[in-house]
Amino acid sequence: MTNLYRSGLCRFGGLLAAVLVSTSVYAGDIHVENAWVRATAPGQDAAGVDLTITSKQAASLLGVSSPVAETTELHSMTSENGMMKMREVKSIALPAGKRMNLRESGYHLMLNGLKSPLKEGETVLLTLSIKVAKRAAVNIEVRAEVRSLHATRAAEQEDPHRSH
Ligand SMILES: [Cu+2]
């Protein structure tokens, strides 16, 4: 009896922890996963967020907001003459049924005017605005994991946010 009770508690504890740190969220037919942002370097007040969205129906990501940033934008990133250039885009198309990783598709969510440094191990709350066909846009809350400044060297080298 005691053992059963204990294992029940453990499972509950594990489940609760998993929910708190989860960077994966389902909202109807839309699944958002692997949201993350790199920890900021001293003096850095902007950061790019990467995440993966799968929508059953064709949809558009219209915007993002976050309590940690003064303003947010959707950015595209392209290489022009060996320089990475970022541009604001009005929306990002989410093809039906496709697991769409922002970075691989040349996009990221831009957090401008960070109110405090982003530290490894923290999570950042994001509210995504996503519109499916003629339906009203829905807000989806997701937590982005703040990863080590040196998480991936290759990604770091092509990250123009560090020189903002
Ligand atoms: Cu950007």
Coordinates of N, CA and C and ligand atoms in Angstrom, one line a residue:
M1 N 0.8 -1.2 0.0 CA 0.0 0.0 0.0 C 0.9 1.3 0.0
T2 N 1.9 1.2 0.9 CA 2.8 2.4 1.0 C 3.5 2.6 -0.3
N3 N 4.0 1.4 -0.8 CA 4.7 1.5 -2.1 C 3.9 2.0 -3.2
L4 N 2.7 1.6 -3.3 CA 1.8 2.0 -4.4 C 1.6 3.6 -4.3
Y5 N 1.4 4.0 -3.0 CA 1.2 5.4 -2.8 C 2.4 6.2 -3.2
R6 N 3.6 5.7 -2.8 CA 4.8 6.4 -3.2 C 5.0 6.4 -4.7
S7 N 4.8 5.3 -5.4 CA 5.0 5.3 -6.8 C 4.0 6.3 -7.5
G8 N 2.8 6.3 -6.9 CA 1.8 7.3 -7.5 C 2.3 8.7 -7.3
L9 N 2.8 9.0 -6.2 CA 3.4 10.3 -6.0 C 4.5 10.7 -6.9
C10 N 5.4 9.7 -7.1 CA 6.5 9.9 -8.0 C 6.1 10.2 -9.4
R11 N 5.1 9.5 -9.8 CA 4.6 9.6 -11.2 C 4.0 11.0 -11.3
F12 N 3.3 11.4 -10.3 CA 2.7 12.7 -10.3 C 3.7 13.8 -10.4
G13 N 4.8 13.6 -9.5 CA 5.9 14.6 -9.4 C 6.6 14.7 -10.8
G14 N 6.8 13.6 -11.4 CA 7.5 13.5 -12.7 C 6.6 14.2 -13.8
L15 N 5.4 14.0 -13.7 CA 4.5 14.5 -14.7 C 4.4 16.0 -14.6
L16 N 4.3 16.5 -13.4 CA 4.2 17.9 -13.1 C 5.5 18.6 -13.6
A17 N 6.7 18.0 -13.3 CA 7.9 18.6 -13.8 C 8.0 18.7 -15.3
A18 N 7.5 17.6 -15.9 CA 7.5 17.6 -17.4 C 6.7 18.7 -18.0
V19 N 5.5 18.9 -17.4 CA 4.7 20.0 -17.9 C 5.3 21.3 -17.7
L20 N 5.9 21.6 -16.6 CA 6.5 22.9 -16.3 C 7.7 23.2 -17.3
V21 N 8.5 22.2 -17.7 CA 9.6 22.5 -18.5 C 9.3 22.2 -20.0
S22 N 8.1 21.8 -20.3 CA 7.8 21.4 -21.6 C 7.9 22.5 -22.6
T23 N 8.5 22.2 -23.7 CA 8.6 23.2 -24.8 C 7.7 22.7 -26.0
S24 N 6.8 21.8 -25.7 CA 6.0 21.3 -26.7 C 4.5 21.5 -26.4
V25 N 3.7 22.0 -27.3 CA 2.3 22.3 -27.0 C 1.4 21.9 -28.2
Y26 N 0.3 21.3 -27.9 CA -0.7 21.0 -28.9 C -1.9 22.0 -28.7
A27 N -2.4 22.6 -29.8 CA -3.6 23.4 -29.7 C -4.4 23.0 -30.9
G28 N -5.4 22.2 -30.7 CA -6.2 21.7 -31.8 C -5.3 20.9 -32.8
D29 N -5.2 21.4 -34.0 CA -4.5 20.7 -35.0 C -3.1 21.3 -35.2
I30 N -2.6 22.1 -34.3 CA -1.3 22.7 -34.4 C -0.4 22.2 -33.3
H31 N 0.8 21.8 -33.6 CA 1.7 21.3 -32.7 C 3.0 22.1 -32.7
V32 N 3.4 22.7 -31.6 CA 4.6 23.5 -31.5 C 5.6 22.7 -30.7
E33 N 6.8 22.6 -31.1 CA 7.8 21.8 -30.3 C 9.2 22.4 -30.5
N34 N 10.1 22.0 -29.6 CA 11.5 22.4 -29.6 C 11.7 23.9 -29.7
A35 N 11.0 24.7 -29.0 CA 11.2 26.1 -29.0 C 12.4 26.4 -28.1
W36 N 13.3 27.2 -28.6 CA 14.5 27.5 -27.8 C 15.2 28.8 -28.3
V37 N 15.9 29.4 -27.4 CA 16.6 30.6 -27.7 C 18.0 30.5 -27.0
R38 N 19.0 31.1 -27.6 CA 20.3 31.0 -27.0 C 20.5 32.0 -25.9
A39 N 21.1 31.7 -24.8 CA 21.4 32.6 -23.7 C 22.1 33.8 -24.3
T40 N 21.8 35.0 -23.7 CA 22.4 36.2 -24.3 C 23.8 36.5 -23.7
A41 N 24.6 37.1 -24.6 CA 26.0 37.5 -24.1 C 25.8 38.9 -23.5
P42 N 26.8 39.3 -22.6 CA 26.7 40.6 -22.0 C 26.5 41.7 -23.0
G43 N 25.5 42.6 -22.7 CA 25.2 43.7 -23.6 C 24.3 43.4 -24.7
Q44 N 24.0 42.1 -24.9 CA 23.1 41.7 -26.0 C 21.7 41.9 -25.6
D45 N 20.9 42.7 -26.4 CA 19.5 42.9 -26.0 C 18.5 42.4 -27.0
A46 N 18.9 41.6 -27.9 CA 18.0 41.0 -28.9 C 18.4 39.6 -29.1
A47 N 17.4 38.7 -29.4 CA 17.7 37.3 -29.6 C 16.7 36.7 -30.5
G48 N 17.1 35.7 -31.2 CA 16.3 35.0 -32.2 C 15.8 33.6 -31.6
V49 N 14.5 33.3 -31.7 CA 14.0 32.1 -31.2 C 13.7 31.1 -32.4
D50 N 14.1 29.9 -32.2 CA 13.8 28.8 -33.2 C 12.7 27.9 -32.6
L51 N 11.9 27.4 -33.4 CA 10.9 26.4 -33.0 C 10.4 25.6 -34.2
T52 N 9.7 24.5 -33.9 CA 9.1 23.7 -35.0 C 7.6 23.7 -34.9
I53 N 6.9 24.0 -36.0 CA 5.5 24.0 -36.0 C 4.9 23.0 -37.0
T54 N 4.0 22.2 -36.6 CA 3.3 21.3 -37.5 C 1.8 21.6 -37.4
S55 N 1.2 22.0 -38.6 CA -0.2 22.3 -38.6 C -0.9 21.3 -39.6
K56 N -2.0 20.7 -39.1 CA -2.7 19.8 -40.0 C -3.1 20.4 -41.3
Q57 N -3.7 21.6 -41.1 CA -4.2 22.4 -42.3 C -3.2 23.5 -42.6
A58 N -3.2 24.0 -43.9 CA -2.3 25.1 -44.2 C -2.7 26.3 -43.3
A59 N -1.6 26.9 -42.8 CA -1.9 28.0 -41.8 C -0.8 29.1 -42.0
S60 N -0.9 30.2 -41.3 CA 0.1 31.2 -41.3 C 0.4 31.6 -39.9
L61 N 1.7 31.7 -39.6 CA 2.2 32.3 -38.3 C 2.2 33.8 -38.5
L62 N 1.3 34.5 -37.8 CA 1.1 36.0 -38.0 C 2.0 36.8 -37.1
G63 N 2.4 36.3 -35.9 CA 3.1 37.1 -35.0 C 3.4 36.4 -33.7
V64 N 4.2 37.0 -32.9 CA 4.5 36.5 -31.6 C 4.6 37.6 -30.6
S65 N 4.3 37.3 -29.3 CA 4.6 38.3 -28.3 C 5.2 37.6 -27.1
S66 N 6.0 38.3 -26.3 CA 6.6 37.7 -25.1 C 6.8 38.8 -24.0
P67 N 6.5 38.4 -22.8 CA 6.7 39.4 -21.7 C 8.2 39.8 -21.5
V68 N 9.1 39.1 -22.1 CA 10.6 39.4 -21.8 C 11.1 40.5 -22.8
A69 N 10.3 40.8 -23.9 CA 10.8 41.7 -24.9 C 9.9 42.9 -25.1
E70 N 10.6 44.0 -25.4 CA 9.8 45.2 -25.7 C 9.0 45.1 -27.0
T71 N 9.6 44.5 -28.0 CA 8.9 44.3 -29.3 C 9.4 43.0 -29.9
T72 N 8.5 42.4 -30.7 CA 8.9 41.2 -31.4 C 8.6 41.3 -32.9
E73 N 9.3 40.5 -33.6 CA 9.1 40.5 -35.1 C 9.3 39.1 -35.6
L74 N 8.7 38.8 -36.8 CA 9.0 37.6 -37.5 C 10.2 38.0 -38.5
H75 N 11.2 37.2 -38.5 CA 12.4 37.6 -39.4 C 12.7 36.5 -40.3
S76 N 13.1 36.9 -41.5 CA 13.7 35.9 -42.5 C 15.2 36.2 -42.5
M77 N 16.0 35.2 -42.8 CA 17.4 35.4 -42.7 C 18.0 34.8 -44.0
T78 N 18.7 35.6 -44.8 CA 19.2 35.1 -46.0 C 20.7 35.5 -46.1
S79 N 21.5 34.7 -46.8 CA 22.9 35.0 -47.0 C 23.0 35.8 -48.3
E80 N 23.5 37.0 -48.2 CA 23.8 37.9 -49.4 C 25.2 38.3 -49.4
N81 N 25.9 37.8 -50.5 CA 27.4 38.1 -50.6 C 28.1 37.7 -49.3
G82 N 27.8 36.6 -48.8 CA 28.5 36.1 -47.6 C 28.1 36.7 -46.3
M83 N 27.1 37.7 -46.3 CA 26.7 38.3 -45.1 C 25.3 37.9 -44.8
M84 N 25.0 37.5 -43.5 CA 23.6 37.2 -43.1 C 22.8 38.4 -43.0
K85 N 21.7 38.5 -43.7 CA 20.8 39.6 -43.6 C 19.4 39.2 -43.0
M86 N 18.9 40.0 -42.1 CA 17.6 39.7 -41.5 C 16.6 40.8 -42.0
R87 N 15.4 40.3 -42.3 CA 14.4 41.2 -42.7 C 13.1 40.8 -42.0
E88 N 12.3 41.8 -41.7 CA 11.0 41.5 -41.1 C 10.0 41.0 -42.2
V89 N 9.3 39.9 -41.8 CA 8.2 39.4 -42.7 C 6.9 39.5 -42.0
K90 N 5.8 39.7 -42.8 CA 4.5 39.9 -42.2 C 3.9 38.6 -41.7
S91 N 4.2 37.5 -42.3 CA 3.7 36.2 -41.9 C 4.6 35.1 -42.4
I92 N 4.5 33.9 -41.8 CA 5.3 32.7 -42.2 C 4.3 31.6 -42.6
A93 N 4.4 31.2 -43.8 CA 3.4 30.1 -44.3 C 3.8 28.8 -43.6
L94 N 2.7 28.1 -43.2 CA 2.9 26.8 -42.6 C 2.2 25.8 -43.5
P95 N 2.9 25.1 -44.4 CA 2.2 24.1 -45.3 C 1.5 23.0 -44.5
A96 N 0.4 22.5 -45.0 CA -0.4 21.5 -44.4 C 0.4 20.2 -44.1
G97 N 0.4 19.8 -42.8 CA 1.0 18.6 -42.5 C 2.5 18.5 -42.5
K98 N 3.2 19.6 -42.7 CA 4.6 19.6 -42.8 C 5.2 20.1 -41.5
R99 N 6.2 19.3 -41.0 CA 6.9 19.7 -39.8 C 7.9 20.8 -40.2
M100 N 7.6 22.0 -39.8 CA 8.3 23.2 -40.3 C 9.2 23.7 -39.2
N101 N 10.5 23.6 -39.4 CA 11.5 24.2 -38.5 C 11.8 25.5 -39.0
L102 N 11.7 26.6 -38.2 CA 11.9 27.9 -38.6 C 13.3 28.1 -39.1
R103 N 14.3 27.7 -38.4 CA 15.7 28.0 -38.8 C 16.0 27.3 -40.1
E104 N 15.6 26.0 -40.3 CA 15.9 25.3 -41.5 C 15.2 26.0 -42.7
S105 N 14.1 26.7 -42.4 CA 13.3 27.3 -43.5 C 13.7 28.8 -43.6
G106 N 14.8 29.2 -42.9 CA 15.3 30.6 -43.1 C 14.6 31.6 -42.3
Y107 N 13.9 31.2 -41.2 CA 13.2 32.2 -40.4 C 13.6 32.1 -38.9
H108 N 13.2 33.1 -38.1 CA 13.3 33.0 -36.7 C 12.3 34.0 -36.1
L109 N 12.0 33.9 -34.8 CA 11.2 34.9 -34.1 C 12.2 35.8 -33.4
M110 N 12.1 37.1 -33.6 CA 13.0 38.1 -33.1 C 12.5 38.7 -31.8
L111 N 13.2 38.6 -30.7 CA 12.9 39.3 -29.5 C 13.8 40.6 -29.4
N112 N 13.2 41.7 -29.5 CA 14.0 43.0 -29.4 C 13.8 43.7 -28.0
G113 N 14.8 44.3 -27.6 CA 14.7 45.1 -26.3 C 14.4 44.2 -25.1
L114 N 15.3 43.2 -25.0 CA 15.1 42.3 -23.8 C 15.2 43.0 -22.5
K115 N 14.2 42.7 -21.6 CA 14.2 43.4 -20.3 C 15.2 43.0 -19.4
S116 N 15.7 41.7 -19.5 CA 16.8 41.2 -18.7 C 17.5 40.2 -19.5
P117 N 18.8 39.8 -19.1 CA 19.5 38.8 -19.9 C 18.8 37.5 -19.9
L118 N 18.9 36.7 -20.9 CA 18.4 35.3 -21.0 C 19.4 34.4 -20.5
K119 N 19.1 33.7 -19.4 CA 20.1 32.8 -18.8 C 19.8 31.3 -19.1
E120 N 20.8 30.6 -19.3 CA 20.7 29.1 -19.6 C 19.8 28.5 -18.5
G121 N 18.9 27.6 -18.9 CA 18.0 26.8 -18.0 C 16.7 27.5 -17.7
E122 N 16.6 28.8 -18.1 CA 15.3 29.5 -17.9 C 14.4 29.1 -19.1
T123 N 13.1 29.5 -18.9 CA 12.2 29.4 -20.1 C 11.6 30.7 -20.3
V124 N 11.3 31.0 -21.6 CA 10.7 32.2 -22.0 C 9.3 32.0 -22.6
L125 N 8.4 32.7 -22.0 CA 7.0 32.5 -22.5 C 6.8 33.2 -23.8
L126 N 6.2 32.5 -24.8 CA 5.9 33.1 -26.1 C 4.4 32.9 -26.4
T127 N 3.8 33.9 -27.0 CA 2.4 33.6 -27.4 C 2.4 33.8 -29.0
L128 N 2.2 32.7 -29.6 CA 2.2 32.7 -31.1 C 0.7 33.0 -31.6
S129 N 0.6 33.8 -32.6 CA -0.7 34.0 -33.3 C -0.6 33.3 -34.6
I130 N -1.5 32.3 -34.7 CA -1.6 31.4 -35.9 C -3.0 31.4 -36.5
K131 N -3.1 31.6 -37.8 CA -4.3 31.6 -38.5 C -4.5 30.5 -39.5
V132 N -5.6 29.7 -39.4 CA -5.8 28.6 -40.3 C -6.9 29.1 -41.2
A133 N -6.6 29.1 -42.5 CA -7.6 29.5 -43.6 C -8.5 30.6 -43.2
K134 N -9.8 30.5 -43.2 CA -10.7 31.6 -43.0 C -11.1 31.7 -41.5
R135 N -10.6 30.9 -40.7 CA -10.9 31.0 -39.2 C -10.2 32.1 -38.6
A136 N -10.6 32.5 -37.4 CA -10.0 33.6 -36.7 C -8.6 33.1 -36.2
A137 N -7.7 34.0 -36.0 CA -6.4 33.6 -35.5 C -6.5 33.1 -34.1
V138 N -5.7 32.1 -33.8 CA -5.7 31.5 -32.4 C -4.3 31.9 -31.8
N139 N -4.3 32.1 -30.5 CA -3.1 32.3 -29.7 C -2.7 31.0 -29.1
I140 N -1.4 30.7 -29.2 CA -0.8 29.4 -28.7 C 0.3 29.8 -27.8
E141 N 0.3 29.4 -26.5 CA 1.4 29.7 -25.6 C 2.4 28.6 -25.6
V142 N 3.6 28.9 -25.7 CA 4.7 27.9 -25.7 C 5.9 28.5 -24.9
R143 N 6.6 27.6 -24.3 CA 7.8 28.0 -23.5 C 9.0 27.7 -24.3
A144 N 9.9 28.7 -24.5 CA 11.1 28.4 -25.2 C 12.2 28.2 -24.1
E145 N 13.0 27.2 -24.4 CA 14.1 26.8 -23.4 C 15.3 27.7 -23.7
V146 N 15.9 28.3 -22.7 CA 17.1 29.1 -22.9 C 18.3 28.1 -22.8
R147 N 19.0 28.0 -24.0 CA 20.1 27.1 -24.0 C 21.5 27.8 -23.9
S148 N 22.5 27.0 -23.6 CA 23.8 27.6 -23.4 C 24.2 28.5 -24.6
L149 N 25.0 29.5 -24.2 CA 25.5 30.4 -25.2 C 26.3 29.7 -26.3
H150 N 26.9 28.5 -25.9 CA 27.8 27.8 -26.8 C 27.1 26.5 -27.3
A151 N 25.8 26.5 -27.3 CA 25.0 25.3 -27.6 C 25.4 24.6 -28.9
T152 N 25.4 25.4 -29.9 CA 25.9 24.8 -31.2 C 26.7 25.8 -31.9
R153 N 28.0 25.5 -32.1 CA 28.9 26.4 -32.7 C 28.5 26.8 -34.1
A154 N 28.1 25.9 -34.9 CA 27.7 26.2 -36.3 C 26.6 27.2 -36.4
A155 N 25.6 27.0 -35.5 CA 24.5 27.9 -35.5 C 24.9 29.3 -35.0
E156 N 25.8 29.3 -34.1 CA 26.3 30.5 -33.5 C 27.0 31.4 -34.6
Q157 N 27.8 30.7 -35.4 CA 28.5 31.4 -36.4 C 27.6 32.1 -37.4
E158 N 26.5 31.6 -37.6 CA 25.6 32.2 -38.6 C 24.5 33.0 -37.9
D159 N 24.7 33.3 -36.6 CA 23.7 34.0 -35.9 C 24.0 35.5 -35.8
P160 N 23.3 36.3 -36.6 CA 23.7 37.8 -36.6 C 23.2 38.5 -35.4
H161 N 22.4 37.9 -34.5 CA 21.9 38.6 -33.4 C 22.9 39.1 -32.4
R162 N 24.1 38.4 -32.4 CA 25.1 38.7 -31.4 C 25.8 40.0 -31.7
S163 N 25.6 40.5 -32.9 CA 26.3 41.8 -33.3 C 25.3 42.9 -33.3
H164 N 24.1 42.7 -32.8 CA 23.1 43.8 -32.9 C 23.5 45.0 -32.1
Ligands
CU1 CU 16.4 38.6 -36.4

